[in-house]
Amino acid sequence: MNVRSWLRRKPFSHAANNRSASSVAAYEPVSYDLEENLQVLRRLFTETPDMNIRMIPIGDTGGQAALVYIEGLTDKNSINNNVIKPLLNASGPFNHAVMTVGRMTVQNEWASITSNILKGNSALFVDGSAEVLTMGTQGWPQRAIEDPQLETSLKGAHQGFIESVDQNIALIRRYLPHQELKIRNFQVGRRGDTRVSMLYLEDVAHPEIRQELQDRISRIDVDVIINTGELSELIEDNPYSPFPQLMLTERPDTAASQLAQGRLVVLVDRSPSVIVGPTTFTSFFQSVDDYSTRWSIATFIRLLRFFAFFVAICLPAFYIAVISYNFELIPVKLLLTIGENRGSVPFSPFIEAIFMELTLEMMREAGVRLPAPVGQTVGIVGGIVIGQAIVQAGLISNIMVIVVAFTAIASFILPNYDLVAGVRLIRFLMMIAASFFGIFGIVIGLMTLTGHLIALESLGTPFGSPFAPMRFADWKDTLIRAPLWKMTKRPLSVHATQSVRQGDNKPEGDGS
Amino acid sequence: MKPYALNDITLMQYIMLINGMSVSFGFIEIPGMMATKVGTDGWITILISGLITMAASFITIQLMKKSPHGTLFDLLKQKFGTWAGRAAAILFALYFLLYAYDGLIYTVRLIKGRMLMETPAFLIMLMLLLPTYTIVRNGLRIVGRYAEFAVFISLWIPLVYMYTVKHLHVLYLLPILKGGWQPVLSAVPGTLFYYLGFVSSIILYPFIKHQKKAPIALLIANSLSILSYLSITLICTMFLSPDEATIIHQPAIYVLKSIELSFIEQVEGLFIAFYAFIFSLSWIPPLYFTVFCLSWVMGRADHRIPLRLILFMIGTSSIFYIPTYDELEKISIWLGESGIAIEYAAPSCLIALLWIYGRVKTERNQL
Amino acid sequence: MKLRFLNLPIAIALLLTLSGCYDRLDMEEAAFTLVLGFDLDENGDLIIYSSIPAFNKNAKKKTQETIIHAPSPRAGRNKAAIRAIGVFQPRKLQVIVLSKHLVENKQEWFRYLDVFFRDGRNPLTSRVMVFDGQLRDLFKYQPKDKPILPLQLISLQESVNSSSLGVETTLQELQRTILDKGQTPALPQINLDSELQLSRTALLNHEGRYTASLTMNETMLLRMLQKKLRLTN
């Protein structure tokens, strides 16, 4: 079958395509002669005008040293004051201790030397020595720490991750300054050489899950990873599902909270989102604000989110089913009202619904692309004018506009963007099912959705927990948000190796 | 060595699997059946059959205790040879297939009769097979999780029946045993049909995580079945006058037609649709067991291949022929009779056989 | 099997080619009967009256009435279908009105109502009432200041019911009491003077024949016996 062979993943070697001139030279040894080294350097870095080579006289003996760095990637102050100045002021034979840079390593292979130069470190070649000093003088343009755009919180910190993995790790370390917080680094991407860091609490995170994640990251063979989203898709259990199995977050407090529960966090350099795994379906309904607000309000909002999930998936389908197939379900007075409204509409409910939903999706996408002030105006224009005008022209009934608006509001309540994307897709499938079979179609859709969700896994752990393998102890933090002192153990879905996380914190007194 | 270690099911899933298989469509049929055969004392028959079922399931667990790491077929293969195991596997495969087919056809007929009247029955069948394939192809763990979830989602059903309370007349139940014990006892064999399903322990036993608690779990499952049947029978008996009860079909749904809520008018439309979750438990687990038996016969092959074959056969055969309600009754009678033989009689015979075999062997060893 | 993800879309695509929305009936294309009336004519045939709300914005009257002579409701339905604007649907039937003439004189008239129990989608909570007089007058009664006939009847029933001045009998209740040898079937009885009134209760025997009428006070006593007494004032 040709289709199958086309879709099957063929064993593919990336290495064979990567022979270039510069990589050949990378395997030559570093020579003792400075001139030879500089020639090799010029051969390796052709067409690189932002690379600067500064010749520095060493001591009184007349020896030379060459400092190689790429402007723009390096911190000029650091190079001028901490490297060049001490070297120029030093007397006597070359002593690397005279340089006042923090990170200094010795390299003697061209591959690591070029890689260091390209990453913003500066390399010092000393005449007569085959050892090259690389110094940590990185300094590239960086953004200030701001509130993350997608996940705003009312009461939590207004900090979001930025594009530097070291700074992000620092932000997380501020929440968990404990020596059990371990980091494991990977380099992913043949050309990108992106640093990917996995954080975990050693005594809490399950070793098998950790191993699984490590294996998956090490197996990736790509050119470059631009964003965390790409990494997430490459290591997911089932990338074909509309639902995400790994959570992406931009907030340090969320990441730290998940770490403390026993999950693993993966940071990707140059990307402000981090991956949290293993997750369950209900983790996507939790937001960090739930723990800062009062527990009864937080419980109400959690239940509201679950209700919103079902509304967002089923409401247009339910409307279509009830209008076309099962109108015996609606009360008589509502029936008469809807009948009058629909009497003038020329389209069938299904076409109406699809048309309005597509319009809404287009407005949503348009709103993302437009800059803030224009986006708001378009939103108002789209919502009010188009909705009103369509109803008055008699193309769509009033009730349909209400249904679509309600569905949109319900999908805005869900805290995770990936989940909302999945919900948007499923909604269309349910509408199609309802337009062919009515309520029965919706039930079949729900059954298939259930069958799909309970079979999903996230890093090997069941995704449908705590509903699919029923784990009652985990319900304290899913449908409701139990008072904090009740959550004495970490969630069962994480399979933590150390699960007690609280002592006895119950408030004293008679608790009424 | 636990060859079945990857497919663990928890006790709760085990309970829900057995309960779901038994209760599904019996819930709708049993009050009518009791009214025609026994009159208003049907609930006593249900209690008696329930107790017999508990005894039979206890015997089944005792049988399975002899082979904690393998299914019944492994046990038979070990004691009596490969062909005994294979014959038993094929027999059970056919039995579970009949069970699943009965459940499927019943659901199709019910939905076609009450909700989608013009839609061709084979379309309804194909739609039902869609989630079936999605769930069964993933193995026992997913089937177990689905059973748990389906029962959990259907907990609103007893609450809905609370709305019928204002139409109930307790007087219809009295006097108790007005016909004497004879009609009550004569209906017991027919009622055993509604409790069929617990024999799946022969396949499920090695997969249960805490096998020591399995007998209690099975008893809980049976008690849940008894409770459901009792409650619906009592409600229907108290709702319908005795003469009416003999002419009404599917009284469990008829009773719901009296409910009027302010935001929904005919609740039984929603009820039938969402009851499909429980109905599905009458064919999804048996289909899994069928393909399990078949793949066991073929030496632990991938169970998805017989699954696709069976679903394809059911789907295409439904295009040409779907049994009517009367033929469905005949199929149910076959199922009932074979069920009594396979579920109630066979485990006891097998235990006796094994005990005799054991005694014969020890006597031979002693000689 | 890396093709797992294709199973679902292929299955849906195949199903889409097969299905054709067999049961679909858009609401505005359906003609719901909200009230049905049964009367007896000289030949012993039924006269079936029905009131259907009109969804068309251009319609002057809010409802459409049809009058059909037929030997049974099923035959009458066919005759109604050729006259209604829309597909005739009894699925939202709210009230069934029987004329006293029918209930007194037709043998086993209850068997005519059996047809409503056959379709699974028919409501069995339709209220049944007996009308004292000619049904034609009832269906012609359309005062401008009152809502349409079905809503009028329903609110009348509700107001009387809440003060226990009349009985409320659904179709299901009616069947139960007719078949139950121990209870007398009772139906509310309305008549039309200058306005609609629900002042009496008609009692039937177990063949369905009308036997007596109870006044308001006696109805209250009846409801006490039925243990359904409600007093809202």
PDB file of C-alpha atoms in Angstrom, chain B residues 188-311:
ATOM      1  CA  VAL B 188     -36.123 -17.913  39.113  1.00  0.00           C
ATOM      2  CA  PRO B 189     -34.380 -19.748  36.222  1.00  0.00           C
ATOM      3  CA  GLY B 190     -35.598 -17.106  33.780  1.00  0.00           C
ATOM      4  CA  THR B 191     -34.328 -14.350  36.014  1.00  0.00           C
ATOM      5  CA  LEU B 192     -30.856 -15.814  36.170  1.00  0.00           C
ATOM      6  CA  PHE B 193     -30.429 -14.541  32.614  1.00  0.00           C
ATOM      7  CA  TYR B 194     -30.236 -11.003  33.932  1.00  0.00           C
ATOM      8  CA  TYR B 195     -27.348 -11.775  36.240  1.00  0.00           C
ATOM      9  CA  LEU B 196     -25.145 -13.348  33.608  1.00  0.00           C
ATOM     10  CA  GLY B 197     -21.702 -11.933  33.257  1.00  0.00           C
ATOM     11  CA  PHE B 198     -19.791 -12.856  36.373  1.00  0.00           C
ATOM     12  CA  VAL B 199     -18.177 -15.790  34.588  1.00  0.00           C
ATOM     13  CA  SER B 200     -15.752 -13.281  33.109  1.00  0.00           C
ATOM     14  CA  SER B 201     -13.824 -13.728  36.333  1.00  0.00           C
ATOM     15  CA  ILE B 202     -12.263 -16.733  34.665  1.00  0.00           C
ATOM     16  CA  ILE B 203     -10.437 -14.345  32.417  1.00  0.00           C
ATOM     17  CA  LEU B 204     -10.159 -11.376  34.751  1.00  0.00           C
ATOM     18  CA  TYR B 205      -8.864 -13.149  37.834  1.00  0.00           C
ATOM     19  CA  PRO B 206      -5.145 -13.181  36.984  1.00  0.00           C
ATOM     20  CA  PHE B 207      -5.265  -9.471  36.128  1.00  0.00           C
ATOM     21  CA  ILE B 208      -6.649  -8.234  39.395  1.00  0.00           C
ATOM     22  CA  LYS B 209      -4.151  -6.356  41.472  1.00  0.00           C
ATOM     23  CA  HIS B 210      -5.168  -7.551  44.921  1.00  0.00           C
ATOM     24  CA  GLN B 211      -6.402 -11.049  44.354  1.00  0.00           C
ATOM     25  CA  LYS B 212      -7.053 -11.746  47.998  1.00  0.00           C
ATOM     26  CA  LYS B 213      -9.949  -9.322  47.938  1.00  0.00           C
ATOM     27  CA  ALA B 214     -11.439 -10.670  44.738  1.00  0.00           C
ATOM     28  CA  PRO B 215     -14.221 -12.729  46.383  1.00  0.00           C
ATOM     29  CA  ILE B 216     -15.406  -9.688  48.311  1.00  0.00           C
ATOM     30  CA  ALA B 217     -15.253  -7.596  45.170  1.00  0.00           C
ATOM     31  CA  LEU B 218     -17.380 -10.118  43.300  1.00  0.00           C
ATOM     32  CA  LEU B 219     -19.902 -10.137  46.107  1.00  0.00           C
ATOM     33  CA  ILE B 220     -20.032  -6.356  46.027  1.00  0.00           C
ATOM     34  CA  ALA B 221     -20.622  -6.445  42.276  1.00  0.00           C
ATOM     35  CA  ASN B 222     -23.455  -8.901  42.701  1.00  0.00           C
ATOM     36  CA  SER B 223     -24.986  -6.856  45.481  1.00  0.00           C
ATOM     37  CA  LEU B 224     -24.899  -3.802  43.263  1.00  0.00           C
ATOM     38  CA  SER B 225     -26.734  -5.723  40.557  1.00  0.00           C
ATOM     39  CA  ILE B 226     -29.310  -6.945  43.025  1.00  0.00           C
ATOM     40  CA  LEU B 227     -29.750  -3.422  44.336  1.00  0.00           C
ATOM     41  CA  SER B 228     -30.296  -1.944  40.897  1.00  0.00           C
ATOM     42  CA  TYR B 229     -32.766  -4.609  39.872  1.00  0.00           C
ATOM     43  CA  LEU B 230     -34.627  -4.462  43.137  1.00  0.00           C
ATOM     44  CA  SER B 231     -34.985  -0.715  43.053  1.00  0.00           C
ATOM     45  CA  ILE B 232     -36.227  -0.546  39.489  1.00  0.00           C
ATOM     46  CA  THR B 233     -38.608  -3.437  39.988  1.00  0.00           C
ATOM     47  CA  LEU B 234     -40.047  -1.935  43.118  1.00  0.00           C
ATOM     48  CA  ILE B 235     -40.474   1.432  41.451  1.00  0.00           C
ATOM     49  CA  CYS B 236     -42.192  -0.060  38.444  1.00  0.00           C
ATOM     50  CA  THR B 237     -44.412  -2.311  40.509  1.00  0.00           C
ATOM     51  CA  MET B 238     -45.509   0.598  42.616  1.00  0.00           C
ATOM     52  CA  PHE B 239     -46.039   2.831  39.617  1.00  0.00           C
ATOM     53  CA  LEU B 240     -48.038   0.613  37.310  1.00  0.00           C
ATOM     54  CA  SER B 241     -51.242  -1.054  38.282  1.00  0.00           C
ATOM     55  CA  PRO B 242     -50.941  -4.859  38.166  1.00  0.00           C
ATOM     56  CA  ASP B 243     -52.922  -5.230  34.960  1.00  0.00           C
ATOM     57  CA  GLU B 244     -51.116  -2.410  33.296  1.00  0.00           C
ATOM     58  CA  ALA B 245     -47.767  -3.920  34.108  1.00  0.00           C
ATOM     59  CA  THR B 246     -48.424  -6.934  31.926  1.00  0.00           C
ATOM     60  CA  ILE B 247     -49.059  -4.899  28.795  1.00  0.00           C
ATOM     61  CA  ILE B 248     -46.372  -2.231  29.028  1.00  0.00           C
ATOM     62  CA  HIS B 249     -43.079  -2.835  27.256  1.00  0.00           C
ATOM     63  CA  GLN B 250     -39.864  -1.594  28.809  1.00  0.00           C
ATOM     64  CA  PRO B 251     -41.477  -0.197  31.938  1.00  0.00           C
ATOM     65  CA  ALA B 252     -38.280   1.405  33.176  1.00  0.00           C
ATOM     66  CA  ILE B 253     -38.565   3.944  30.371  1.00  0.00           C
ATOM     67  CA  TYR B 254     -42.325   4.197  30.627  1.00  0.00           C
ATOM     68  CA  VAL B 255     -41.976   5.239  34.217  1.00  0.00           C
ATOM     69  CA  LEU B 256     -39.684   8.084  33.241  1.00  0.00           C
ATOM     70  CA  LYS B 257     -42.265   9.480  30.896  1.00  0.00           C
ATOM     71  CA  SER B 258     -44.128  10.851  33.866  1.00  0.00           C
ATOM     72  CA  ILE B 259     -41.358  13.242  34.833  1.00  0.00           C
ATOM     73  CA  GLU B 260     -41.786  16.877  33.971  1.00  0.00           C
ATOM     74  CA  LEU B 261     -38.991  19.264  34.748  1.00  0.00           C
ATOM     75  CA  SER B 262     -39.224  22.966  34.145  1.00  0.00           C
ATOM     76  CA  PHE B 263     -36.329  23.077  31.694  1.00  0.00           C
ATOM     77  CA  ILE B 264     -36.675  19.716  29.980  1.00  0.00           C
ATOM     78  CA  GLU B 265     -39.896  18.081  28.949  1.00  0.00           C
ATOM     79  CA  GLN B 266     -39.319  14.485  28.034  1.00  0.00           C
ATOM     80  CA  VAL B 267     -36.526  13.283  30.207  1.00  0.00           C
ATOM     81  CA  GLU B 268     -36.579   9.766  28.849  1.00  0.00           C
ATOM     82  CA  GLY B 269     -35.150  10.972  25.552  1.00  0.00           C
ATOM     83  CA  LEU B 270     -32.015  12.139  27.340  1.00  0.00           C
ATOM     84  CA  PHE B 271     -32.121   9.074  29.528  1.00  0.00           C
ATOM     85  CA  ILE B 272     -32.040   6.606  26.660  1.00  0.00           C
ATOM     86  CA  ALA B 273     -29.280   8.524  24.941  1.00  0.00           C
ATOM     87  CA  PHE B 274     -27.035   8.745  27.999  1.00  0.00           C
ATOM     88  CA  TYR B 275     -27.888   5.274  29.140  1.00  0.00           C
ATOM     89  CA  ALA B 276     -25.906   4.201  26.101  1.00  0.00           C
ATOM     90  CA  PHE B 277     -22.858   4.450  28.352  1.00  0.00           C
ATOM     91  CA  ILE B 278     -24.208   1.600  30.473  1.00  0.00           C
ATOM     92  CA  PHE B 279     -25.548  -0.288  27.489  1.00  0.00           C
ATOM     93  CA  SER B 280     -22.083  -0.213  26.003  1.00  0.00           C
ATOM     94  CA  LEU B 281     -20.855  -2.139  29.021  1.00  0.00           C
ATOM     95  CA  SER B 282     -22.922  -5.064  27.833  1.00  0.00           C
ATOM     96  CA  TRP B 283     -20.954  -5.457  24.641  1.00  0.00           C
ATOM     97  CA  ILE B 284     -17.557  -3.844  25.095  1.00  0.00           C
ATOM     98  CA  PRO B 285     -16.223  -6.183  27.815  1.00  0.00           C
ATOM     99  CA  PRO B 286     -17.631  -9.345  26.194  1.00  0.00           C
ATOM    100  CA  LEU B 287     -16.131  -8.353  22.855  1.00  0.00           C
ATOM    101  CA  TYR B 288     -12.803  -7.905  24.556  1.00  0.00           C
ATOM    102  CA  PHE B 289     -13.121 -11.330  26.151  1.00  0.00           C
ATOM    103  CA  THR B 290     -14.011 -12.877  22.818  1.00  0.00           C
ATOM    104  CA  VAL B 291     -10.933 -11.519  21.111  1.00  0.00           C
ATOM    105  CA  PHE B 292      -8.879 -12.405  24.155  1.00  0.00           C
ATOM    106  CA  CYS B 293     -10.023 -16.018  23.926  1.00  0.00           C
ATOM    107  CA  LEU B 294      -9.377 -16.110  20.209  1.00  0.00           C
ATOM    108  CA  SER B 295      -5.933 -14.610  20.513  1.00  0.00           C
ATOM    109  CA  TRP B 296      -5.200 -17.056  23.331  1.00  0.00           C
ATOM    110  CA  VAL B 297      -6.077 -19.927  21.032  1.00  0.00           C
ATOM    111  CA  MET B 298      -3.779 -18.493  18.399  1.00  0.00           C
ATOM    112  CA  GLY B 299      -0.970 -18.274  20.902  1.00  0.00           C
ATOM    113  CA  ARG B 300      -1.121 -14.727  22.255  1.00  0.00           C
ATOM    114  CA  ALA B 301      -1.293 -13.023  18.913  1.00  0.00           C
ATOM    115  CA  ASP B 302      -2.162  -9.351  18.731  1.00  0.00           C
ATOM    116  CA  HIS B 303      -5.758  -9.149  19.843  1.00  0.00           C
ATOM    117  CA  ARG B 304      -6.564  -6.393  17.436  1.00  0.00           C
ATOM    118  CA  ILE B 305      -6.648  -8.617  14.405  1.00  0.00           C
ATOM    119  CA  PRO B 306      -9.539 -10.832  15.518  1.00  0.00           C
ATOM    120  CA  LEU B 307     -11.161  -7.651  16.833  1.00  0.00           C
ATOM    121  CA  ARG B 308     -11.156  -6.010  13.439  1.00  0.00           C
ATOM    122  CA  LEU B 309     -12.411  -9.174  11.866  1.00  0.00           C
ATOM    123  CA  ILE B 310     -15.285  -9.589  14.303  1.00  0.00           C
ATOM    124  CA  LEU B 311     -16.318  -5.950  14.141  1.00  0.00           C
TER     125      LEU B 311
END
